[in-house]
Amino acid sequence: MSIRVSRRWILAGLGAAAVPGAVSGGPPAASLRPRMRGADFTVRVTGGAEALIARFGLPGEVACTVADVKTGKRLDSIRGAAGMPPASVAKIVTSLYALDRLGAGHRFVTRVIAAGPVSNGVVQGDLVLAGGGDPTLDTDGLADLAAQMKRAGIREVRGRLLVYDGALPYARSIDGTQPDHLGYSPAVSGIALNYNRVHFQWTQGAKGYAVAMDARSERYRPAVEMARMRVANRRLPVYTYRDQNGIDDWTVASTALGKGGSRWLPVRKPALYAGDVFRTMARAHGIVLRPAEVTDRLSGGTEVARQTSAPLREVLRLMLKYSNNLTAEMVGMSATAAGGAAPRSLRASAEEMSRWAGRELGMGATRLVDHSGLSDASRMTPDDLVTALVAVRRQGVLRPLLKPFPMRDARGNLIKNHPIRVDAKTGTLYFVSGLGGFLTAPDGTELAFAIFTADLQSRARSKRAEEEVPQGARPWNRKSKQLQQKLIERWGAAHRG
């Protein structure tokens, strides 16, 4: 229900009672001092959320909803039934879906399996690196698997090195409309390494550029063979990619490099990437393996090593904190598989998650095409998200996993000890911005809110541009975030117990 806030206010005691007489006048009937303004004074004199949105003049569309968590009462809704791209706010739904289907204590397991007999430390058949859908596996984890294999007495493998990636369906990119070189849209499959990103580093010397591609982690920096980079003498495009006989083959424009630097690039062949690095880690322990081959079938054998992830609750907390897209996709598809049927594709899994959200959370108007929010084709309404937030807050499930949302002044500086406390999930694409979560007003009243903004015409134009950061995108997103904070401050002041 929309709230109508009156613009009128009354100051008492402006009249004085005059006593007839030439000598003196009597005392005023009431004090001339105005009454203290209430905490919601600014809200009352400047209008409601709709007026605030109009004054901001953000190009595109704005939709928002806020409700009291305790009663579920809808306190404000501006275009609350409008379907908007949620961006990474979609990860809230993914988290709830995974907790329901997998359980907070679920752990992902990556195994090394000897598929043939083992005699005197020699594996007579194949060795399988079996992915179990762990989005957090890194080079350190593969090094630990190799060390375990050595401790188990393995010293030679006569057969092939197979990498099993069939636990989840393969997708070349989370969102195929994204440029090839963006590290936040890598390939997805049943095995991942370093969030399916490879580290590209360059330095300029007297004879040109020296480049390196490695799978660095906290303890190791192994070079990789399945990804390579060449520097090309051109201005645009900055990067090109092609699949060259199983190798991620990149080129980069020399004019874009400067004297030196580095960045993470996406991996398009996760299984070969993991196999490449695992061979290096095994070789460090004296175990020589053949070049990796990919399989989507897992046969029996003897487990010789395993790597286990943190509990799902911690995986989700980090996913929400850092907004990692690969984690969202792998966790979301794992949740679908846990429901009894392996998903045919990433999109099919997202559609199943949308149906689940409609049944279990009352999000009947939500239609998601992925689990991360990276695609702008997904739609979610503020009303839907707030309905879900109210329901799950009563169970105490979500808010502890959300990241505190800091309040800032006009210059963007953090405001310490702000009276409104916010825990929320942000979502950002160029010309798309979302925010959803919980706020606690100064008097302790807890509200659930959702704010979605989008300028889809500008976003469509930006996709055709060659710039990595489209013109006008950063000012638009910055202004959207300022509007989000103003709405939060307004709700915190206006809606109290």
Short mmCIF file of C-alpha atoms in Angstrom, two decimals:
data_model
loop_
_atom_site.label_atom_id
_atom_site.label_comp_id
_atom_site.label_asym_id
_atom_site.label_seq_id
_atom_site.Cartn_x
_atom_site.Cartn_y
_atom_site.Cartn_z
CA MET A 1 0.00 0.00 0.00
CA SER A 2 1.40 3.41 -0.90
CA ILE A 3 1.87 5.95 1.84
CA ARG A 4 0.71 9.49 1.31
CA VAL A 5 2.79 11.92 3.31
CA SER A 6 1.21 15.36 3.93
CA ARG A 7 3.29 18.41 3.07
CA ARG A 8 1.54 20.54 5.70
CA TRP A 9 2.75 21.14 9.21
CA ILE A 10 1.62 23.31 12.09
CA LEU A 11 3.66 25.50 14.38
CA ALA A 12 1.72 26.34 17.54
CA GLY A 13 1.80 29.57 19.47
CA LEU A 14 2.11 32.06 16.65
CA GLY A 15 -0.79 34.17 17.97
CA ALA A 16 -0.52 36.54 20.95
CA ALA A 17 -3.39 37.76 23.13
CA ALA A 18 -3.24 41.57 23.29
CA VAL A 19 -4.60 43.22 26.43
CA PRO A 20 -6.22 46.64 25.81
CA GLY A 21 -4.47 49.53 27.49
CA ALA A 22 -2.01 52.28 26.76
CA VAL A 23 0.60 51.28 29.34
CA SER A 24 1.49 47.66 28.56
CA GLY A 25 0.39 44.51 26.77
CA GLY A 26 -0.34 41.17 28.48
CA PRO A 27 1.90 38.05 28.15
CA PRO A 28 1.41 35.84 25.09
CA ALA A 29 -1.13 33.07 25.45
CA ALA A 30 1.39 30.47 24.19
CA SER A 31 5.17 30.25 23.80
CA LEU A 32 6.59 31.81 20.67
CA ARG A 33 9.16 29.01 20.38
CA PRO A 34 8.29 26.50 17.61
CA ARG A 35 7.91 22.88 18.53
CA MET A 36 10.85 20.56 17.88
CA ARG A 37 10.78 19.03 14.44
CA GLY A 38 10.25 15.28 14.38
CA ALA A 39 12.81 12.91 12.91
CA ASP A 40 10.63 12.58 9.81
CA PHE A 41 10.34 16.36 9.21
CA THR A 42 12.28 16.28 5.94
CA VAL A 43 10.22 13.37 4.69
CA ARG A 44 6.95 15.18 5.38
CA VAL A 45 7.88 18.49 3.75
CA THR A 46 9.58 17.07 0.66
CA GLY A 47 7.11 14.40 -0.34
CA GLY A 48 7.33 10.63 -0.62
CA ALA A 49 9.59 8.24 -2.50
CA GLU A 50 7.87 8.99 -5.79
CA ALA A 51 8.71 12.69 -5.48
CA LEU A 52 12.30 11.85 -4.60
CA ILE A 53 12.65 9.62 -7.66
CA ALA A 54 11.20 12.35 -9.88
CA ARG A 55 13.61 14.97 -8.51
CA PHE A 56 16.61 12.70 -9.12
CA GLY A 57 15.72 12.43 -12.79
CA LEU A 58 17.61 9.19 -13.35
CA PRO A 59 17.22 8.18 -17.03
CA GLY A 60 15.38 4.91 -17.48
CA GLU A 61 13.07 3.17 -15.03
CA VAL A 62 12.99 2.98 -11.23
CA ALA A 63 10.96 0.48 -9.21
CA CYS A 64 11.01 -0.10 -5.46
CA THR A 65 9.11 -1.67 -2.59
CA VAL A 66 9.52 -1.64 1.20
CA ALA A 67 7.66 -3.62 3.88
CA ASP A 68 7.70 -4.07 7.64
CA VAL A 69 9.42 -7.36 8.42
CA LYS A 70 7.46 -8.04 11.60
CA THR A 71 3.97 -7.54 10.17
CA GLY A 72 4.62 -8.03 6.47
CA LYS A 73 2.71 -4.81 5.80
CA ARG A 74 3.63 -3.12 2.51
CA LEU A 75 4.66 0.43 3.39
CA ASP A 76 5.64 1.84 0.03
CA SER A 77 5.64 0.55 -3.54
CA ILE A 78 6.59 2.52 -6.63
CA ARG A 79 6.02 0.35 -9.73
CA GLY A 80 6.52 -2.61 -7.42
CA ALA A 81 5.05 -5.09 -9.92
CA ALA A 82 7.41 -4.05 -12.72
CA GLY A 83 9.79 -6.75 -13.90
CA MET A 84 13.37 -5.43 -13.97
CA PRO A 85 16.83 -6.96 -14.48
CA PRO A 86 17.99 -7.77 -10.93
CA ALA A 87 21.71 -8.06 -11.80
CA SER A 88 23.55 -9.71 -8.89
CA VAL A 89 20.60 -9.24 -6.54
CA ALA A 90 19.50 -12.52 -8.15
CA LYS A 91 22.17 -14.22 -6.01
CA ILE A 92 19.82 -13.83 -3.03
CA VAL A 93 17.40 -16.27 -4.67
CA THR A 94 20.26 -18.57 -5.66
CA SER A 95 21.45 -18.67 -2.04
CA LEU A 96 18.02 -19.56 -0.71
CA TYR A 97 17.57 -22.19 -3.43
CA ALA A 98 20.90 -23.83 -2.61
CA LEU A 99 20.25 -23.80 1.13
CA ASP A 100 16.89 -25.47 0.56
CA ARG A 101 18.09 -28.13 -1.89
CA LEU A 102 21.60 -28.85 -0.57
CA GLY A 103 21.57 -27.78 3.09
CA ALA A 104 23.82 -25.28 4.88
CA GLY A 105 26.39 -27.95 5.77
CA HIS A 106 26.82 -29.36 2.27
CA ARG A 107 30.43 -29.66 1.05
CA PHE A 108 31.64 -30.08 -2.51
CA VAL A 109 34.21 -32.82 -3.09
CA THR A 110 36.90 -33.15 -5.78
CA ARG A 111 38.47 -36.63 -5.99
CA VAL A 112 41.38 -38.41 -7.61
CA ILE A 113 40.40 -41.95 -8.63
CA ALA A 114 42.58 -44.79 -9.86
CA ALA A 115 40.37 -46.40 -12.50
CA GLY A 116 42.60 -49.45 -12.85
CA PRO A 117 44.43 -51.79 -10.45
CA VAL A 118 47.16 -50.33 -8.26
CA SER A 119 50.23 -52.51 -7.77
CA ASN A 120 53.41 -51.41 -5.98
CA GLY A 121 52.49 -47.74 -6.46
CA VAL A 122 51.73 -48.14 -10.17
CA VAL A 123 48.24 -47.39 -11.50
CA GLN A 124 47.78 -49.94 -14.29
CA GLY A 125 44.86 -48.03 -15.83
CA ASP A 126 43.63 -44.45 -16.04
CA LEU A 127 43.78 -41.79 -13.35
CA VAL A 128 40.68 -39.59 -13.03
CA LEU A 129 40.51 -36.09 -11.62
CA ALA A 130 36.79 -36.04 -10.80
CA GLY A 131 35.09 -32.68 -10.38
CA GLY A 132 32.23 -32.51 -7.92
CA GLY A 133 30.90 -29.03 -8.69
CA ASP A 134 33.21 -27.19 -6.26
CA PRO A 135 33.38 -23.53 -7.35
CA THR A 136 36.14 -22.76 -4.82
CA LEU A 137 38.80 -25.24 -5.98
CA ASP A 138 42.11 -23.47 -6.58
CA THR A 139 45.70 -24.32 -7.49
CA ASP A 140 46.55 -24.83 -3.82
CA GLY A 141 43.79 -27.45 -3.68
CA LEU A 142 45.19 -29.30 -6.69
CA ALA A 143 48.63 -29.22 -5.07
CA ASP A 144 47.14 -30.81 -1.96
CA LEU A 145 45.53 -33.54 -4.08
CA ALA A 146 48.87 -34.31 -5.71
CA ALA A 147 50.56 -34.46 -2.31
CA GLN A 148 47.88 -36.85 -1.01
CA MET A 149 48.37 -39.04 -4.06
CA LYS A 150 52.09 -39.20 -3.34
CA ARG A 151 51.44 -40.08 0.33
CA ALA A 152 49.09 -42.85 -0.85
CA GLY A 153 52.10 -44.45 -2.54
CA ILE A 154 51.26 -43.59 -6.15
CA ARG A 155 54.44 -43.13 -8.17
CA GLU A 156 53.42 -43.98 -11.72
CA VAL A 157 50.31 -43.98 -13.92
CA ARG A 158 50.34 -46.27 -16.97
CA GLY A 159 47.03 -45.07 -18.40
CA ARG A 160 45.54 -41.72 -19.31
CA LEU A 161 44.81 -38.66 -17.17
CA LEU A 162 41.07 -38.09 -17.46
CA VAL A 163 39.27 -35.05 -16.10
CA TYR A 164 35.61 -35.67 -15.30
CA ASP A 165 33.46 -32.56 -15.72
CA GLY A 166 30.04 -34.18 -16.15
CA ALA A 167 28.64 -33.38 -12.71
CA LEU A 168 27.19 -30.19 -14.23
CA PRO A 169 26.40 -29.18 -17.81
CA TYR A 170 28.98 -27.20 -19.76
CA ALA A 171 28.43 -23.59 -20.82
CA ARG A 172 31.07 -21.75 -22.83
CA SER A 173 30.19 -18.47 -21.10
CA ILE A 174 27.75 -17.54 -18.35
CA ASP A 175 26.30 -14.87 -20.62
CA GLY A 176 27.14 -15.28 -24.28
CA THR A 177 26.44 -11.61 -25.01
CA GLN A 178 29.44 -10.53 -22.91
CA PRO A 179 32.79 -9.81 -24.62
CA ASP A 180 35.10 -12.83 -24.68
CA HIS A 181 37.82 -11.30 -22.50
CA LEU A 182 35.77 -10.44 -19.41
CA GLY A 183 36.85 -12.60 -16.48
CA TYR A 184 33.45 -12.45 -14.77
CA SER A 185 31.82 -14.48 -17.57
CA PRO A 186 33.95 -17.64 -17.83
CA ALA A 187 32.93 -21.12 -18.90
CA VAL A 188 31.02 -23.34 -16.47
CA SER A 189 31.21 -27.11 -16.01
CA GLY A 190 31.38 -29.74 -13.28
CA ILE A 191 34.96 -28.76 -12.43
CA ALA A 192 36.42 -25.29 -11.94
CA LEU A 193 39.82 -23.91 -11.05
CA ASN A 194 40.61 -20.44 -9.75
CA TYR A 195 37.04 -19.43 -10.63
CA ASN A 196 37.88 -20.45 -14.21
CA ARG A 197 40.24 -17.56 -14.73
CA VAL A 198 43.84 -17.54 -15.94
CA HIS A 199 46.31 -14.81 -14.96
CA PHE A 200 47.81 -12.78 -17.81
CA GLN A 201 50.87 -10.66 -17.01
CA TRP A 202 52.99 -8.48 -19.28
CA THR A 203 56.15 -6.39 -19.06
CA GLN A 204 57.73 -4.20 -21.73
CA GLY A 205 61.40 -4.65 -22.49
CA ALA A 206 63.91 -3.46 -25.05
CA LYS A 207 62.84 -6.15 -27.51
CA GLY A 208 59.10 -5.89 -26.96
CA TYR A 209 56.67 -7.44 -24.52
CA ALA A 210 57.25 -10.49 -22.35
CA VAL A 211 53.95 -12.20 -21.52
CA ALA A 212 53.04 -15.01 -19.13
CA MET A 213 49.88 -17.04 -18.50
CA ASP A 214 49.69 -18.80 -15.15
CA ALA A 215 47.30 -20.35 -12.65
CA ARG A 216 48.47 -18.43 -9.62
CA SER A 217 47.08 -18.92 -6.14
CA GLU A 218 48.31 -18.08 -2.67
CA ARG A 219 51.16 -20.62 -2.70
CA TYR A 220 51.88 -21.40 -6.36
CA ARG A 221 52.18 -19.79 -9.79
CA PRO A 222 52.36 -22.65 -12.31
CA ALA A 223 52.56 -21.71 -15.97
CA VAL A 224 49.81 -23.16 -18.16
CA GLU A 225 49.95 -24.71 -21.62
CA MET A 226 46.25 -24.67 -22.50
CA ALA A 227 46.10 -20.84 -22.71
CA ARG A 228 48.49 -18.60 -24.62
CA MET A 229 48.78 -14.92 -25.46
CA ARG A 230 50.33 -13.06 -28.41
CA VAL A 231 50.82 -9.28 -28.61
CA ALA A 232 49.54 -7.78 -31.87
CA ASN A 233 50.51 -4.41 -33.34
CA ARG A 234 47.06 -2.82 -33.51
CA ARG A 235 44.74 -0.46 -31.64
CA LEU A 236 41.42 -2.32 -31.77
CA PRO A 237 40.06 -4.75 -30.86
CA VAL A 238 41.91 -4.85 -27.55
CA TYR A 239 41.52 -8.66 -27.25
CA THR A 240 40.66 -11.47 -29.62
CA TYR A 241 39.94 -15.10 -28.73
CA ARG A 242 39.71 -18.35 -30.66
CA ASP A 243 39.68 -22.05 -29.87
CA GLN A 244 42.86 -23.36 -31.46
CA ASN A 245 42.85 -27.16 -31.27
CA GLY A 246 41.96 -27.26 -27.60
CA ILE A 247 43.97 -24.19 -26.61
CA ASP A 248 42.55 -20.85 -25.48
CA ASP A 249 44.36 -18.69 -28.04
CA TRP A 250 44.41 -14.95 -27.21
CA THR A 251 45.83 -11.85 -28.82
CA VAL A 252 46.04 -8.38 -27.29
CA ALA A 253 46.58 -4.97 -28.86
CA SER A 254 50.01 -3.56 -28.04
CA THR A 255 48.63 -0.03 -27.74
CA ALA A 256 46.49 -1.12 -24.77
CA LEU A 257 49.29 -2.54 -22.61
CA GLY A 258 51.53 0.29 -21.45
CA LYS A 259 54.80 -0.60 -19.73
CA GLY A 260 53.41 -3.49 -17.70
CA GLY A 261 50.46 -4.91 -15.83
CA SER A 262 48.22 -7.91 -15.36
CA ARG A 263 44.59 -9.03 -15.44
CA TRP A 264 42.51 -12.19 -15.15
CA LEU A 265 41.07 -13.62 -18.34
CA PRO A 266 38.26 -16.19 -18.54
CA VAL A 267 38.94 -19.87 -19.18
CA ARG A 268 36.77 -21.53 -21.84
CA LYS A 269 37.96 -25.11 -21.20
CA PRO A 270 37.77 -25.64 -17.43
CA ALA A 271 38.51 -29.37 -17.47
CA LEU A 272 41.64 -29.01 -19.60
CA TYR A 273 42.75 -26.09 -17.43
CA ALA A 274 42.40 -28.14 -14.24
CA GLY A 275 44.13 -31.12 -15.86
CA ASP A 276 46.99 -28.94 -17.10
CA VAL A 277 47.69 -27.57 -13.63
CA PHE A 278 47.20 -30.94 -11.92
CA ARG A 279 49.87 -32.46 -14.18
CA THR A 280 52.29 -29.75 -13.04
CA MET A 281 51.49 -30.36 -9.37
CA ALA A 282 51.88 -34.14 -9.79
CA ARG A 283 55.17 -33.73 -11.64
CA ALA A 284 56.51 -31.75 -8.66
CA HIS A 285 56.03 -34.99 -6.66
CA GLY A 286 57.74 -37.15 -9.27
CA ILE A 287 54.51 -38.45 -10.84
CA VAL A 288 54.50 -37.97 -14.61
CA LEU A 289 51.05 -37.84 -16.22
CA ARG A 290 49.97 -37.72 -19.84
CA PRO A 291 48.22 -34.58 -21.20
CA ALA A 292 44.69 -34.39 -19.84
CA GLU A 293 41.64 -35.66 -21.69
CA VAL A 294 38.06 -34.70 -20.83
CA THR A 295 35.31 -37.18 -20.00
CA ASP A 296 31.68 -36.72 -19.02
CA ARG A 297 31.38 -40.28 -17.67
CA LEU A 298 32.60 -41.41 -14.29
CA SER A 299 33.45 -45.07 -13.85
CA GLY A 300 34.37 -46.92 -10.68
CA GLY A 301 37.79 -47.25 -9.13
CA THR A 302 39.83 -46.61 -6.01
CA GLU A 303 39.84 -43.14 -4.48
CA VAL A 304 43.40 -42.06 -3.73
CA ALA A 305 42.85 -38.38 -2.80
CA ARG A 306 40.07 -35.91 -2.11
CA GLN A 307 39.67 -32.17 -1.59
CA THR A 308 36.64 -30.89 0.32
CA SER A 309 35.19 -27.38 0.20
CA ALA A 310 34.05 -25.26 3.12
CA PRO A 311 30.40 -25.74 4.16
CA LEU A 312 27.85 -24.29 1.76
CA ARG A 313 26.90 -21.56 4.22
CA GLU A 314 30.44 -20.15 4.04
CA VAL A 315 30.61 -20.60 0.26
CA LEU A 316 27.41 -18.55 -0.05
CA ARG A 317 28.61 -15.86 2.35
CA LEU A 318 31.72 -15.32 0.25
CA MET A 319 29.69 -15.47 -2.96
CA LEU A 320 27.42 -12.69 -1.70
CA LYS A 321 30.34 -10.66 -0.37
CA TYR A 322 32.38 -10.75 -3.57
CA SER A 323 29.44 -11.32 -5.96
CA ASN A 324 31.19 -14.16 -7.74
CA ASN A 325 29.24 -15.22 -10.81
CA LEU A 326 30.85 -18.62 -11.31
CA THR A 327 30.04 -19.64 -7.73
CA ALA A 328 26.41 -18.67 -8.26
CA GLU A 329 26.10 -20.73 -11.44
CA MET A 330 27.78 -23.84 -10.05
CA VAL A 331 25.91 -23.71 -6.75
CA GLY A 332 22.61 -23.06 -8.53
CA MET A 333 23.03 -25.97 -10.95
CA SER A 334 24.16 -28.23 -8.11
CA ALA A 335 20.96 -27.35 -6.26
CA THR A 336 18.90 -28.26 -9.31
CA ALA A 337 20.72 -31.58 -9.65
CA ALA A 338 20.05 -32.30 -5.97
CA GLY A 339 16.34 -32.03 -6.74
CA GLY A 340 16.52 -35.35 -8.56
CA ALA A 341 17.21 -34.48 -12.20
CA ALA A 342 20.45 -33.13 -13.60
CA PRO A 343 19.77 -29.90 -15.54
CA ARG A 344 20.19 -30.00 -19.30
CA SER A 345 21.74 -26.54 -19.37
CA LEU A 346 22.50 -23.51 -17.25
CA ARG A 347 19.35 -21.80 -18.47
CA ALA A 348 17.18 -24.85 -17.78
CA SER A 349 18.50 -24.90 -14.23
CA ALA A 350 17.69 -21.20 -13.79
CA GLU A 351 14.17 -21.83 -15.03
CA GLU A 352 13.75 -24.59 -12.45
CA MET A 353 15.03 -22.22 -9.77
CA SER A 354 12.45 -19.64 -10.89
CA ARG A 355 9.66 -22.19 -10.54
CA TRP A 356 10.95 -23.09 -7.07
CA ALA A 357 11.00 -19.41 -6.09
CA GLY A 358 7.39 -19.08 -7.23
CA ARG A 359 6.25 -22.07 -5.18
CA GLU A 360 8.33 -21.59 -2.04
CA LEU A 361 8.88 -17.84 -1.80
CA GLY A 362 5.80 -16.39 -3.50
CA MET A 363 7.89 -14.92 -6.34
CA GLY A 364 5.37 -15.70 -9.05
CA ALA A 365 6.44 -12.93 -11.42
CA THR A 366 10.18 -13.67 -11.34
CA ARG A 367 11.82 -15.17 -14.43
CA LEU A 368 15.57 -15.82 -14.22
CA VAL A 369 17.76 -17.07 -17.07
CA ASP A 370 20.85 -17.64 -14.94
CA HIS A 371 21.78 -17.92 -11.26
CA SER A 372 24.16 -14.96 -11.08
CA GLY A 373 22.14 -12.13 -12.58
CA LEU A 374 24.78 -11.50 -15.24
CA SER A 375 22.26 -11.58 -18.09
CA ASP A 376 20.01 -8.55 -18.50
CA ALA A 377 17.29 -10.88 -19.83
CA SER A 378 16.31 -11.94 -16.30
CA ARG A 379 13.33 -10.23 -14.68
CA MET A 380 12.40 -9.78 -11.02
CA THR A 381 9.86 -7.47 -9.41
CA PRO A 382 10.51 -5.48 -6.21
CA ASP A 383 7.24 -6.86 -4.82
CA ASP A 384 8.43 -10.42 -5.37
CA LEU A 385 11.79 -9.90 -3.71
CA VAL A 386 10.32 -8.13 -0.68
CA THR A 387 7.76 -10.92 -0.25
CA ALA A 388 10.61 -13.43 -0.15
CA LEU A 389 12.74 -11.32 2.17
CA VAL A 390 9.94 -10.97 4.71
CA ALA A 391 9.30 -14.73 4.66
CA VAL A 392 12.92 -15.79 5.12
CA ARG A 393 13.77 -13.12 7.69
CA ARG A 394 11.32 -14.68 10.10
CA GLN A 395 13.39 -17.84 9.81
CA GLY A 396 16.65 -15.97 10.44
CA VAL A 397 18.23 -17.51 7.34
CA LEU A 398 19.48 -14.77 5.05
CA ARG A 399 20.46 -11.56 6.82
CA PRO A 400 23.57 -13.04 8.53
CA LEU A 401 24.91 -13.96 5.07
CA LEU A 402 24.42 -10.50 3.55
CA LYS A 403 27.13 -7.88 3.41
CA PRO A 404 26.72 -4.66 5.41
CA PHE A 405 25.84 -1.81 3.06
CA PRO A 406 27.73 1.34 4.15
CA MET A 407 26.01 4.71 4.12
CA ARG A 408 27.97 7.54 2.48
CA ASP A 409 27.94 11.33 2.41
CA ALA A 410 27.59 13.50 -0.70
CA ARG A 411 31.29 13.07 -1.50
CA GLY A 412 31.12 9.30 -1.26
CA ASN A 413 32.86 9.06 2.11
CA LEU A 414 31.68 6.48 4.68
CA ILE A 415 29.47 7.84 7.43
CA LYS A 416 30.54 6.27 10.70
CA ASN A 417 27.85 5.34 13.23
CA HIS A 418 25.01 6.08 10.83
CA PRO A 419 21.70 5.52 12.67
CA ILE A 420 20.34 3.27 9.90
CA ARG A 421 21.91 -0.18 9.58
CA VAL A 422 21.65 -1.97 6.23
CA ASP A 423 22.54 -5.52 5.17
CA ALA A 424 21.92 -6.04 1.48
CA LYS A 425 23.02 -7.46 -1.87
CA THR A 426 24.02 -5.05 -4.59
CA GLY A 427 23.68 -5.73 -8.30
CA THR A 428 25.51 -3.82 -11.00
CA LEU A 429 25.63 -4.03 -14.78
CA TYR A 430 26.30 -1.08 -17.03
CA PHE A 431 23.10 1.03 -16.89
CA VAL A 432 21.51 -1.49 -14.49
CA SER A 433 21.66 -1.28 -10.70
CA GLY A 434 19.82 -3.13 -7.96
CA LEU A 435 19.81 -3.31 -4.19
CA GLY A 436 17.80 -5.63 -1.97
CA GLY A 437 17.94 -6.57 1.68
CA PHE A 438 17.12 -5.34 5.14
CA LEU A 439 17.38 -2.04 6.98
CA THR A 440 17.03 -1.35 10.67
CA ALA A 441 15.66 2.12 11.48
CA PRO A 442 17.04 4.15 14.42
CA ASP A 443 14.23 2.93 16.69
CA GLY A 444 14.88 -0.74 15.85
CA THR A 445 12.11 -1.20 13.29
CA GLU A 446 13.26 -3.69 10.65
CA LEU A 447 12.23 -3.26 7.02
CA ALA A 448 12.74 -5.37 3.90
CA PHE A 449 13.30 -3.47 0.68
CA ALA A 450 14.12 -3.85 -3.01
CA ILE A 451 15.23 -1.13 -5.44
CA PHE A 452 15.76 -1.80 -9.16
CA THR A 453 16.90 0.78 -11.72
CA ALA A 454 17.63 0.28 -15.41
CA ASP A 455 18.20 2.31 -18.55
CA LEU A 456 17.85 -0.54 -21.02
CA GLN A 457 18.02 1.66 -24.12
CA SER A 458 21.43 2.99 -23.10
CA ARG A 459 22.51 -0.53 -22.17
CA ALA A 460 21.50 -1.86 -25.59
CA ARG A 461 23.53 0.88 -27.27
CA SER A 462 26.52 0.18 -25.01
CA LYS A 463 26.63 -3.46 -26.14
CA ARG A 464 27.36 -2.29 -29.66
CA ALA A 465 30.21 -0.03 -28.55
CA GLU A 466 33.83 -1.15 -28.59
CA GLU A 467 34.78 0.50 -25.28
CA GLU A 468 35.20 -1.82 -22.31
CA VAL A 469 33.48 0.84 -20.15
CA PRO A 470 30.62 2.39 -22.16
CA GLN A 471 30.37 6.16 -22.27
CA GLY A 472 28.11 7.52 -19.56
CA ALA A 473 27.81 4.20 -17.72
CA ARG A 474 29.79 5.12 -14.63
CA PRO A 475 28.00 8.43 -13.95
CA TRP A 476 24.63 6.72 -14.44
CA ASN A 477 25.48 3.86 -12.05
CA ARG A 478 26.90 6.31 -9.50
CA LYS A 479 23.72 8.40 -9.60
CA SER A 480 21.61 5.25 -9.23
CA LYS A 481 23.48 4.26 -6.07
CA GLN A 482 22.97 7.75 -4.66
CA LEU A 483 19.24 7.41 -5.28
CA GLN A 484 19.23 4.05 -3.52
CA GLN A 485 20.76 5.56 -0.39
CA LYS A 486 18.33 8.48 -0.40
CA LEU A 487 15.41 6.05 -0.55
CA ILE A 488 16.85 4.04 2.34
CA GLU A 489 17.29 7.18 4.43
CA ARG A 490 13.74 8.25 3.65
CA TRP A 491 12.29 4.88 4.62
CA GLY A 492 14.37 4.74 7.78
CA ALA A 493 13.00 8.11 8.88
CA ALA A 494 9.40 7.74 7.71
CA HIS A 495 8.48 4.17 8.60
CA ARG A 496 8.84 3.51 12.29
CA GLY A 497 7.13 1.11 14.62
#
